[in-house]
Short mmCIF file of C-alpha atoms in Angstrom, two decimals:
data_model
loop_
_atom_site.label_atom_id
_atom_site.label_comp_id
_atom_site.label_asym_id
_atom_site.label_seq_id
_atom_site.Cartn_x
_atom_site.Cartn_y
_atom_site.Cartn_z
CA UNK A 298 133.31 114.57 106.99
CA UNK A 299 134.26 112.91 103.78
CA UNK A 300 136.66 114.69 101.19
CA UNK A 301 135.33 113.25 97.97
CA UNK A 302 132.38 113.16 95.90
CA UNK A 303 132.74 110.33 93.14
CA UNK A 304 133.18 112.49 90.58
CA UNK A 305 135.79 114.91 92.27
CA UNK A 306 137.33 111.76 93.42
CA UNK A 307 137.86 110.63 89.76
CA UNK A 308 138.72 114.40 88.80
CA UNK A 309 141.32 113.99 92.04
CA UNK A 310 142.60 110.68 90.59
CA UNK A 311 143.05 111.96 86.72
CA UNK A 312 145.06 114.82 88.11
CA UNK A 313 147.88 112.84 90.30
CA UNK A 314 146.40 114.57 93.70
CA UNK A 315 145.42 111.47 95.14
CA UNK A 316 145.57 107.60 94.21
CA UNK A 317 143.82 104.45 94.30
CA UNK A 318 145.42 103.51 97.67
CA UNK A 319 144.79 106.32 99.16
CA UNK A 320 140.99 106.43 98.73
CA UNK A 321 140.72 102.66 99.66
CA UNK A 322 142.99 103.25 103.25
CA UNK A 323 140.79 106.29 104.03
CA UNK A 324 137.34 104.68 103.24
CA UNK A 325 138.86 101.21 105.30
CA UNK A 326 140.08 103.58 108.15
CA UNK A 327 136.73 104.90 108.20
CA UNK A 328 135.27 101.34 108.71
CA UNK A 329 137.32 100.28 111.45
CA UNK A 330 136.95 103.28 113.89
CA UNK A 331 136.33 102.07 116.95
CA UNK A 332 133.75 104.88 117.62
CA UNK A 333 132.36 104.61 114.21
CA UNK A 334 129.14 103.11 112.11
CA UNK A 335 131.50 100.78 110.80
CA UNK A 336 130.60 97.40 112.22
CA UNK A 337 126.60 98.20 112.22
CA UNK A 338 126.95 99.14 108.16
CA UNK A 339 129.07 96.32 106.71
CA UNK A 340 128.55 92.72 106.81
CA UNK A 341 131.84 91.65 105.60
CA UNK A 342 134.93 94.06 104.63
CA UNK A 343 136.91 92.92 101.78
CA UNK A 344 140.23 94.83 103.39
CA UNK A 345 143.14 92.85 101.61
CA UNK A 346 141.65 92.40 98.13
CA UNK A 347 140.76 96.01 98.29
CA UNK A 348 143.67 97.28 98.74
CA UNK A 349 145.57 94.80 96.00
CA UNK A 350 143.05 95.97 93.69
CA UNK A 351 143.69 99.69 94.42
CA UNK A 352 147.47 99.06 94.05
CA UNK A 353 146.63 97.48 90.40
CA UNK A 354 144.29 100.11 89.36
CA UNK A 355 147.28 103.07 90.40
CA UNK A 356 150.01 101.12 88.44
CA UNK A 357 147.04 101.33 85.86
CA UNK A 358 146.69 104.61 85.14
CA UNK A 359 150.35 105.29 86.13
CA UNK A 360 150.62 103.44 82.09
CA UNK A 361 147.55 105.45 81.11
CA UNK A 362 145.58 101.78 81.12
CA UNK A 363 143.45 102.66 83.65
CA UNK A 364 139.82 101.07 82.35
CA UNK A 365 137.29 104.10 82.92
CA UNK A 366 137.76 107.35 84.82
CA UNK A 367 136.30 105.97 87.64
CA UNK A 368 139.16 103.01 88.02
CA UNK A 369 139.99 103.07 92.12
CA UNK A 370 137.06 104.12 93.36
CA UNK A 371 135.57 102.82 96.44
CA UNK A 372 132.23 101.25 96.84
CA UNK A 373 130.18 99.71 98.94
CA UNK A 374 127.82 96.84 97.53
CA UNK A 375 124.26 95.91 99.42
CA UNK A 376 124.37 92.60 100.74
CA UNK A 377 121.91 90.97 98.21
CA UNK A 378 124.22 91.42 95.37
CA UNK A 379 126.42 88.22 94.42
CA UNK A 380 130.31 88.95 94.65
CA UNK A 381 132.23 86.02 93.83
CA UNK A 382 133.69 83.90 96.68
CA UNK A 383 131.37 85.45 98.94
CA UNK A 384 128.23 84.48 100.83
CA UNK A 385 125.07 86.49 99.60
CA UNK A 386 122.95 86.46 102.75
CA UNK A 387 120.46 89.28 102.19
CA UNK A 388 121.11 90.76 105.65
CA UNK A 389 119.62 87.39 106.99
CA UNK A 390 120.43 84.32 108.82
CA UNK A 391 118.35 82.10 106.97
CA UNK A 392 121.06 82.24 104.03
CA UNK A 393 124.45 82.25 105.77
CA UNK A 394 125.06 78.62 105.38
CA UNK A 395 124.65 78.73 101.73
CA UNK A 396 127.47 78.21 99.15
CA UNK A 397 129.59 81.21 98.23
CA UNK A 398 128.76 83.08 94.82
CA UNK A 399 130.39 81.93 91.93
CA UNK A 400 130.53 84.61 89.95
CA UNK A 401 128.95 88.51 90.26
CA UNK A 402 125.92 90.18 89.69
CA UNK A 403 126.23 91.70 86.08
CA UNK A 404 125.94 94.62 87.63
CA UNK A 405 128.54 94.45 90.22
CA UNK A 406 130.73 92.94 87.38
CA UNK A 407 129.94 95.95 85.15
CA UNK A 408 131.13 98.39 87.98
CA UNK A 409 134.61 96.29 88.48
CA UNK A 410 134.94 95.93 85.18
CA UNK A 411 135.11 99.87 84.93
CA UNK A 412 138.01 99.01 87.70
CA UNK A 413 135.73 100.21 90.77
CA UNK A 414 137.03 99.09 93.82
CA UNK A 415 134.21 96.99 96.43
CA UNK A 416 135.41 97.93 99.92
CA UNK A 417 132.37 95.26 101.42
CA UNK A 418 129.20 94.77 102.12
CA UNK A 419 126.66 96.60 103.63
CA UNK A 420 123.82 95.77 105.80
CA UNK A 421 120.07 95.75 105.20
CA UNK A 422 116.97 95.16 106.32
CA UNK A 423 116.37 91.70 105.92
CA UNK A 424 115.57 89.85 102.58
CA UNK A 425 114.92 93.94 101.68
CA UNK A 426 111.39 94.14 102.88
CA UNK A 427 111.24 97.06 104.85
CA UNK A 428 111.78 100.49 104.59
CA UNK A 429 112.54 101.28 107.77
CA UNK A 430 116.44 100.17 107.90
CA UNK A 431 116.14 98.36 111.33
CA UNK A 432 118.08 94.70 110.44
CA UNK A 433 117.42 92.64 114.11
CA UNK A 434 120.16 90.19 113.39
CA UNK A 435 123.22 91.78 112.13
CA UNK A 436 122.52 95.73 113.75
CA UNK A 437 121.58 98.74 112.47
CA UNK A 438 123.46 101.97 111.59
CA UNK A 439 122.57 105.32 112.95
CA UNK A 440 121.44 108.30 110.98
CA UNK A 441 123.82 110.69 110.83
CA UNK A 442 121.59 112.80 111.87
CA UNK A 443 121.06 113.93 115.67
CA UNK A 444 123.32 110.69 115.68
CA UNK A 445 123.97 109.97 119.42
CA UNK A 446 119.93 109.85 119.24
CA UNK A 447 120.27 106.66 117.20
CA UNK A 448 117.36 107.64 114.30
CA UNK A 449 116.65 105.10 111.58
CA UNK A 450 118.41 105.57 108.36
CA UNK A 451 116.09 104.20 106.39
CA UNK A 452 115.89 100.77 104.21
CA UNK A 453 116.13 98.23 103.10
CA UNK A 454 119.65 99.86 101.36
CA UNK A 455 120.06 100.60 105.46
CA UNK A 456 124.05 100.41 105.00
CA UNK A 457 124.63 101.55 101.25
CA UNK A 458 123.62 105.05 102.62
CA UNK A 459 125.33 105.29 105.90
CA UNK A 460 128.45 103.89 103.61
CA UNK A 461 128.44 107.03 102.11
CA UNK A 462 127.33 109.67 104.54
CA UNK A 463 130.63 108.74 106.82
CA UNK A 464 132.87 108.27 103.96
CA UNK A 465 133.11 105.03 103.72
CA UNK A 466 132.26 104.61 100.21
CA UNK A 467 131.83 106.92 97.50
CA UNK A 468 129.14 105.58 96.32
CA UNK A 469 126.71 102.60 97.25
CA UNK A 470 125.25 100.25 95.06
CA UNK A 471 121.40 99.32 96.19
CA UNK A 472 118.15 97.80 95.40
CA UNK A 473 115.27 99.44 94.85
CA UNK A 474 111.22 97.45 94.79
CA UNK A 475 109.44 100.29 96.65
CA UNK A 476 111.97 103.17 97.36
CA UNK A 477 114.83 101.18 98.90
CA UNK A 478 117.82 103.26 97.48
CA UNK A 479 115.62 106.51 98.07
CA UNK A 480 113.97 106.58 101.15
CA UNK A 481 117.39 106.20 103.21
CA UNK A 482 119.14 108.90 100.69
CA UNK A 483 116.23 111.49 101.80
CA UNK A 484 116.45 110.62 105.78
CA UNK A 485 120.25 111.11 105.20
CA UNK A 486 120.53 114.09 102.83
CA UNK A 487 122.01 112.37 100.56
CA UNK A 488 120.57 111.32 96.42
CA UNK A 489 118.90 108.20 95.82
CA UNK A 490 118.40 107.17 92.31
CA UNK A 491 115.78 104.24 91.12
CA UNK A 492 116.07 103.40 87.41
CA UNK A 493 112.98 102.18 85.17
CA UNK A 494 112.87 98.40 86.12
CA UNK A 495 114.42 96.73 83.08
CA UNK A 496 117.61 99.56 82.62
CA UNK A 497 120.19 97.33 84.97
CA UNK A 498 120.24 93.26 85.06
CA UNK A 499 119.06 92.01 88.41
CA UNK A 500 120.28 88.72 87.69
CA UNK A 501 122.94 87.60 90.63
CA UNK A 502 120.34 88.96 93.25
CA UNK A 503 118.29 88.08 96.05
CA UNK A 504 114.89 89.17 94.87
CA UNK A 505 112.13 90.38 96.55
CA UNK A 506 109.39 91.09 93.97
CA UNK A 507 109.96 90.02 90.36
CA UNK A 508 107.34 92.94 89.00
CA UNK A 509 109.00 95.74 90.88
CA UNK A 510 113.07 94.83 92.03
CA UNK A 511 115.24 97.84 90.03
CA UNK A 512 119.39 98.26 90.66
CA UNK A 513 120.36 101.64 91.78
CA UNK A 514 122.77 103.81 93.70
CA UNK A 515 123.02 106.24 96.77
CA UNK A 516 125.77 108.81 96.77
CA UNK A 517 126.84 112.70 97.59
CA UNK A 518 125.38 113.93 93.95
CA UNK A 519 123.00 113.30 90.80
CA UNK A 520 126.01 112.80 88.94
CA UNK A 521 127.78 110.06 91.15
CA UNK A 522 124.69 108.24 90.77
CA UNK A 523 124.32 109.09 87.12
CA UNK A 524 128.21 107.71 87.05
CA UNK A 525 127.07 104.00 88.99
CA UNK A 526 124.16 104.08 86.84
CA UNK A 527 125.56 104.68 83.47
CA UNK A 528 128.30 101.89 83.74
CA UNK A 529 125.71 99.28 85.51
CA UNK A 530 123.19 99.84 82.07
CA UNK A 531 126.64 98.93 80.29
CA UNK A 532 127.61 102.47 78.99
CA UNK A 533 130.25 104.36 79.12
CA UNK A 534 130.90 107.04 81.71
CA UNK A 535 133.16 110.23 81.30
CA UNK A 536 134.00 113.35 83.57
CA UNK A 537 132.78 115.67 80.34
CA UNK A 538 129.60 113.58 79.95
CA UNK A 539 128.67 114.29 83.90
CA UNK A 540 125.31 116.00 84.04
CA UNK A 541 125.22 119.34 85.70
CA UNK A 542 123.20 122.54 85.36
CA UNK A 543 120.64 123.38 82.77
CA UNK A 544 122.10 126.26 81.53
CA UNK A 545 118.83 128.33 81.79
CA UNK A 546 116.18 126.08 80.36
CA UNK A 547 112.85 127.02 81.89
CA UNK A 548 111.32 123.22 83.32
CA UNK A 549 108.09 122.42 83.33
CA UNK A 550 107.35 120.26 86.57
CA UNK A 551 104.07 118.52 87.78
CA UNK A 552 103.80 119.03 91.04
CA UNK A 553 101.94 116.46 92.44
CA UNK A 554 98.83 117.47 94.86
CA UNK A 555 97.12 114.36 96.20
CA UNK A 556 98.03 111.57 97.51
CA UNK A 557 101.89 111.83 98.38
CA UNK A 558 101.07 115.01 100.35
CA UNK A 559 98.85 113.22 103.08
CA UNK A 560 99.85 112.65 106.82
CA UNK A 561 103.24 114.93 106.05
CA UNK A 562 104.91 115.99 109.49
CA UNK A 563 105.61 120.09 110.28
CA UNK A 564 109.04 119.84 109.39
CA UNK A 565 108.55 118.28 105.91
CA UNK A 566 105.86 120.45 105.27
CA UNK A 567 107.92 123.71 105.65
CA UNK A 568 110.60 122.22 103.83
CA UNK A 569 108.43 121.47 101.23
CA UNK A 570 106.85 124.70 100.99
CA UNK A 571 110.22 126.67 101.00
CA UNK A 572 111.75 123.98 98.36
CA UNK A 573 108.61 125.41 95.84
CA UNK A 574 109.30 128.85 96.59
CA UNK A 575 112.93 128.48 95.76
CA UNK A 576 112.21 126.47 92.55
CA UNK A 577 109.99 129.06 91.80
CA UNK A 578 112.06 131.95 92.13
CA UNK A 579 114.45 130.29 90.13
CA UNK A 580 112.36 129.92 87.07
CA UNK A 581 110.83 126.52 87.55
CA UNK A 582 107.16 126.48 85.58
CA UNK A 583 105.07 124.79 88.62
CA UNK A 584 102.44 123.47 87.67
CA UNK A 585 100.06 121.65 90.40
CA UNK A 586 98.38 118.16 89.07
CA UNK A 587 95.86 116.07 90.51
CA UNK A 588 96.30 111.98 89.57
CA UNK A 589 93.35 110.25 90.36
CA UNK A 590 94.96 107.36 89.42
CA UNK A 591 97.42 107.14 91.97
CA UNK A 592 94.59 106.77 94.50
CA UNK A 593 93.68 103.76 93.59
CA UNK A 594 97.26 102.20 94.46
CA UNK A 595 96.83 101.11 98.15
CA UNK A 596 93.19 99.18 96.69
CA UNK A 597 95.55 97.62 94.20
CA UNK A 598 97.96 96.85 96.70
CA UNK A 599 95.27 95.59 99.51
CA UNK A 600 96.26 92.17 99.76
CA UNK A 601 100.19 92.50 100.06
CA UNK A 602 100.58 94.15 96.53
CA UNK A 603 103.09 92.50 94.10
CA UNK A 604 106.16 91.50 96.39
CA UNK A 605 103.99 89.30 99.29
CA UNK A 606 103.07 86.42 96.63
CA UNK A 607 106.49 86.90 94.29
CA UNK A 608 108.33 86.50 97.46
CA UNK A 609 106.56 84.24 99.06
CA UNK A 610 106.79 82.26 95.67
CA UNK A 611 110.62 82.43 96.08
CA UNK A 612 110.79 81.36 99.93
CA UNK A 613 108.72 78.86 100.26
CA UNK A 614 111.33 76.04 100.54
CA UNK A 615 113.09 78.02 103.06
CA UNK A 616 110.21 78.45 104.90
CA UNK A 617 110.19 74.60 105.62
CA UNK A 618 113.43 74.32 107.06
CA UNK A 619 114.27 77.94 108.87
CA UNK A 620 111.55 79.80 109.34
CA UNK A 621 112.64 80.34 113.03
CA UNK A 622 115.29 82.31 111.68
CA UNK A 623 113.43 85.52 109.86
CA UNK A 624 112.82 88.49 111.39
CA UNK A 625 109.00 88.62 112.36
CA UNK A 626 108.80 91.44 111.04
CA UNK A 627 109.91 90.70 107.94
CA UNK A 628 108.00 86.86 107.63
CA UNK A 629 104.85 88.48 108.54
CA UNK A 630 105.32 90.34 105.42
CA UNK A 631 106.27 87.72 103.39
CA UNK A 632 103.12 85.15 104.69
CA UNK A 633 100.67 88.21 103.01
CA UNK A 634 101.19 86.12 99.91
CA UNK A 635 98.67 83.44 101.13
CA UNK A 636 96.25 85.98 101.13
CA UNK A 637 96.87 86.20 97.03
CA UNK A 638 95.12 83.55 95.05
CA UNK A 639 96.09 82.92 91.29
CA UNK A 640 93.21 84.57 90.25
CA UNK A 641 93.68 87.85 92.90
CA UNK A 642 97.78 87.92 91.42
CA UNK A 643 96.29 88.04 87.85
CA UNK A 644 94.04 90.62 88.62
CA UNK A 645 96.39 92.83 90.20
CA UNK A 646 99.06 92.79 87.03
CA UNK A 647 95.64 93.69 84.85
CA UNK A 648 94.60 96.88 87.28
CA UNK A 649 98.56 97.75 87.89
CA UNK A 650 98.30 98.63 83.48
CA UNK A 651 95.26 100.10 84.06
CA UNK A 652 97.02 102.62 86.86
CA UNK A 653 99.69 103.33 84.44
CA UNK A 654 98.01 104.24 81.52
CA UNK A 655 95.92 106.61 83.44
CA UNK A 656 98.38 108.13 85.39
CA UNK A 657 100.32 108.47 81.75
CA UNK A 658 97.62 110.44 80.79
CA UNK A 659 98.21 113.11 83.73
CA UNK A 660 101.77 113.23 84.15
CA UNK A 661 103.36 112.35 80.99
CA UNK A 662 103.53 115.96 79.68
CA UNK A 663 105.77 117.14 82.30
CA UNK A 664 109.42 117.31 82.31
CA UNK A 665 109.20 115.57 85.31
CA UNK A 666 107.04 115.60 88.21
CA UNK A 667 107.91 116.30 91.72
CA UNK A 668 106.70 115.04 95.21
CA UNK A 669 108.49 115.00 98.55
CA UNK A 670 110.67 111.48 98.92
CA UNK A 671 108.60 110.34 101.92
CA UNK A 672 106.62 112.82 104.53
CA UNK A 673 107.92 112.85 107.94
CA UNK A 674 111.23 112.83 109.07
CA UNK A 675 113.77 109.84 110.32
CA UNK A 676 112.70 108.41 113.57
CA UNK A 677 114.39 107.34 116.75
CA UNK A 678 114.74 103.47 116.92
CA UNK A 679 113.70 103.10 120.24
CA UNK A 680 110.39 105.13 119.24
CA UNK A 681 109.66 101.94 116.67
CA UNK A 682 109.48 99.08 119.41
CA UNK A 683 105.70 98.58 119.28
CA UNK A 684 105.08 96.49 116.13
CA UNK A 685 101.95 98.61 115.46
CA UNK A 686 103.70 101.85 115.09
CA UNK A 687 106.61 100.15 113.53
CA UNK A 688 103.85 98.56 110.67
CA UNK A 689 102.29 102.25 110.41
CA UNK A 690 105.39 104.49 110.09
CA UNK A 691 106.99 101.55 107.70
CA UNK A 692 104.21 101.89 105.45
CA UNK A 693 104.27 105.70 105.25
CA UNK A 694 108.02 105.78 104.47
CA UNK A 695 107.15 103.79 101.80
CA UNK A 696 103.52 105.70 100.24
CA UNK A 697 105.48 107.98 98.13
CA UNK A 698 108.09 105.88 96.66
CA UNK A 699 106.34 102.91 95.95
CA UNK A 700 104.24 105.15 93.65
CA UNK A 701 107.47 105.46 91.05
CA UNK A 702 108.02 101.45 91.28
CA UNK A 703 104.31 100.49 90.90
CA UNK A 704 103.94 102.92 87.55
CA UNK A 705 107.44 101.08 86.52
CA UNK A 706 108.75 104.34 85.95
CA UNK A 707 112.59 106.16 87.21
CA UNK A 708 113.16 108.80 90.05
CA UNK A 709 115.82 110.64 91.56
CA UNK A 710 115.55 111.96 95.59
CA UNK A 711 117.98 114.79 95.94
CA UNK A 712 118.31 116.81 99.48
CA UNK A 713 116.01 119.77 99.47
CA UNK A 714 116.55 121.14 103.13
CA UNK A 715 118.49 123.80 104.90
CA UNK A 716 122.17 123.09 105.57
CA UNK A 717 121.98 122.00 109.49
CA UNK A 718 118.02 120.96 109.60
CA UNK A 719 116.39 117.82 109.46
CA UNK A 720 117.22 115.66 106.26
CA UNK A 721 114.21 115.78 103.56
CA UNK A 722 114.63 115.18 100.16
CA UNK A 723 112.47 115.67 96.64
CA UNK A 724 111.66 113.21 94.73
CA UNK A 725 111.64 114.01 91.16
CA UNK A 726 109.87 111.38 88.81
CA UNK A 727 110.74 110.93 85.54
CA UNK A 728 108.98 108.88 82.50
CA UNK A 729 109.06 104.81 81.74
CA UNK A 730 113.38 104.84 80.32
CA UNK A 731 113.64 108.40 80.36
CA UNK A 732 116.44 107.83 82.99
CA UNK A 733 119.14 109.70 81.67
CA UNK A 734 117.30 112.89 80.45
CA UNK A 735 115.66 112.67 84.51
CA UNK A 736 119.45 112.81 85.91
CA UNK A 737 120.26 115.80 83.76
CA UNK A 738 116.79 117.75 84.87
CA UNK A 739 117.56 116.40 88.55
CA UNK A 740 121.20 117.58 88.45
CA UNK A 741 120.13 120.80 87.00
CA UNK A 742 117.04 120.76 89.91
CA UNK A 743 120.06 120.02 92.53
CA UNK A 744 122.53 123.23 91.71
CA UNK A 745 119.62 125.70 91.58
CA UNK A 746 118.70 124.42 95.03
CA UNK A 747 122.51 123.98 96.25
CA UNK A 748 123.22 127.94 95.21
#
């Protein structure tokens, strides 16, 4: 099992018991076991400059210079982010003749500018439209769950979470249009964080939807992911900043009673259940809310929702020359956006403002509101074959978290099971750029269910 959180890594690093090197060799070590997740999480493993860059960052801080407390860190970096030199091929073969990046994504840049160190790239479900995990092409990592059973570990960030669940990263930097950084953090016990839309640039990425793409981060805590967040918006991150515990402020939490409760399986239901009860008994105010609003989603959505035309829009001249080469999976999604005329696309931005400023009215005078990260547990690949079933359990993963994206609003999915048991996480919803006070509530949420 890994040794290091991010933040106890950076803790580790300030006081001389580990280094830069060290970190990097055990999280490339990791990688390369032969009996490992190694070759089915990254696409490419950036091995020599990782470890040049870890050598820099130590003689760094050795002169106090090192750039942020979080200089030498490993991470792993989802396949659709540019990194310069580097082919950005979206977990696809359609794109891996294209030219290499010439620069990177502002928010990878932010995150080596802080002096973090990006051990590769990890694999996803294609072009990042499902969120399933399963990439056809390139392989796809096992949950580390009931492992040798080979269960999905949930997408499209497939790799950024397995990354981190064997060690092999610290931290992984995602995308998020529909729950993509927190479905796989809740079938992995691990935290998932989606900020509001505009908080990170998404420039330097392969998009999927315009409306709804976000930049976030899976890792072993809130505040690792408050950490990758904080320096990706372009602020500062310190150890004495970190969020933790509440220090005994009673929360007031919607907890949300139709809609995201539908269709849950046995074991997410008990976990559920017991996760209230301990919330409760811990001085959470509960209070159970009805949204009407959020009903009227999947109507909004009927004809492919928001990503089917915007990236449909976007593929089109691909389309032409290598269609052959997508998943089917994946291109049926995409061909949903000829279902979408102007008129239909227009509509749908109209009623998504209508949804929000209804929903507003029922949720915004909660601390945050809470809802289980998706309702059944992860399945076995080999249980996903049929491409009926696969369509119906794809969609459910994604019910509950598209509901955050679609109300352009941030969550957090932190573990809420028993040490040992399935993997289930709670989502806790926060409101439109009220990211950072949601990591504080969520980190505070996290040690009352942790002790």
């Amino acid at each position: 099992m890994p040794r290091h959180t991010l933040l106890s890594a950076a803790r580790d690093l300030a006081e001389g018991r580990t280094t830069s090197r060290d970190l990097v060799e055990d999280a490339l070590a990791r990688i390369a076991h032969p009996d490992g997740e190694g070759a089915r999480t990254f696409m490419a493993v950036h091995a020599h400059a990782a470890r040049l860059r870890a050598d820099h960052m130590d003689a760094l801080r050795k002169d106090g210079r090192a750039p942020s407390a979080f200089a030498g860190l490993p991470m792993s970096v989802k396949d659709l982010f540019d990194e310069a030199g580097v082919v950005t091929r979206a977990g696809s073969r359609v794109l891996e003749d294209s030219a290499p990046a010439i620069g990177d994504a502002p928010a990878i840049a932010r995150l080596n500018s802080a002096g973090m160190i990006s051990v590769g790239r990890t694999t996803m479900t294609e072009f990042a439209f499902s969120g399933v995990g399963i990439n056809p092409h390139y392989g796809t990592p096992a949950n580390p769950w009931r492992r040798t059973e080979s269960r999905v570990p949930g997408g499209s960030s497939s790799g950024a979470a397995i990354s981190v669940t064997d060690g092999m990263a610290l931290v992984g930097i995602g995308s998020d249009t529909g729950g993509s950084c927190r479905i796989p953090a809740a079938l992995t016990g691990l935290v998932g964080f989606k900020p509001t839309a505009s908080r990170v640039p998404r420039a330097g990425t392969v998009p999927l939807s315009s409306t709804l793409d976000s930049i976030g981060s899976i890792a072993r805590s809130v505040a690792c992911c408050w950490a990758a967040d904080s320096l990706m918006a372009g602020g500062g991150a310190s150890l004495r900043d970190a969020p933790a515990g509440m220090g005994g402020v009673q929360l007031r939490l919607g907890v949300l009673t139709n809609y995201v409760l539908n269709d849950m399986d046995e074991t997410v239901g008990r976990t559920w259940e017991a996760c209230l009860s301990r919330l409760a008994v811990r001085g959470a105010s509960l209070i159970d809310v009805s949204c009407p609003a959020l009903n009227d989603i999947p109507v909004a959505n009927s004809k492919g929702g928001f990503p089917a035309p915007e990236s449909l829009a976007w593929h089109a001249p691909l389309l032409q020359t290598r269609r052959a080469d997508y998943d089917p999976f994946v291109l049926r999604r995409i061909l949903r956006g000829q279902e979408q005329s102007a008129i239909d696309y227009i509509a749908l931005h109209e009623s998504r403002q209508r949804i929000m400023r209804r929903a507003a009215d029922c949720l915004d005078c909660y601390d945050a509101v809470i809802m289980p990260t998706v309702p059944i547990v992860a399945p076995r690949q080999d249980e996903l074959t049929d491409d009926g079933h696969y369509a119906a359990i794809n969609m459910l993963l994604l019910r509950n978290p598209t509901v955050v994206n679609f109300l352009d609003r941030c969550a957090v999915s932190i573990p809420c099971h028993t040490p040992g048991e399935a993997p289930v996480g709670l989502t806790l919803m926060g409101r439109h750029g009220d990211d950072q006070a949601l990591l504080h509530i969520a980190a505070g949420i996290e040690h009352e269910l942790v002790i």
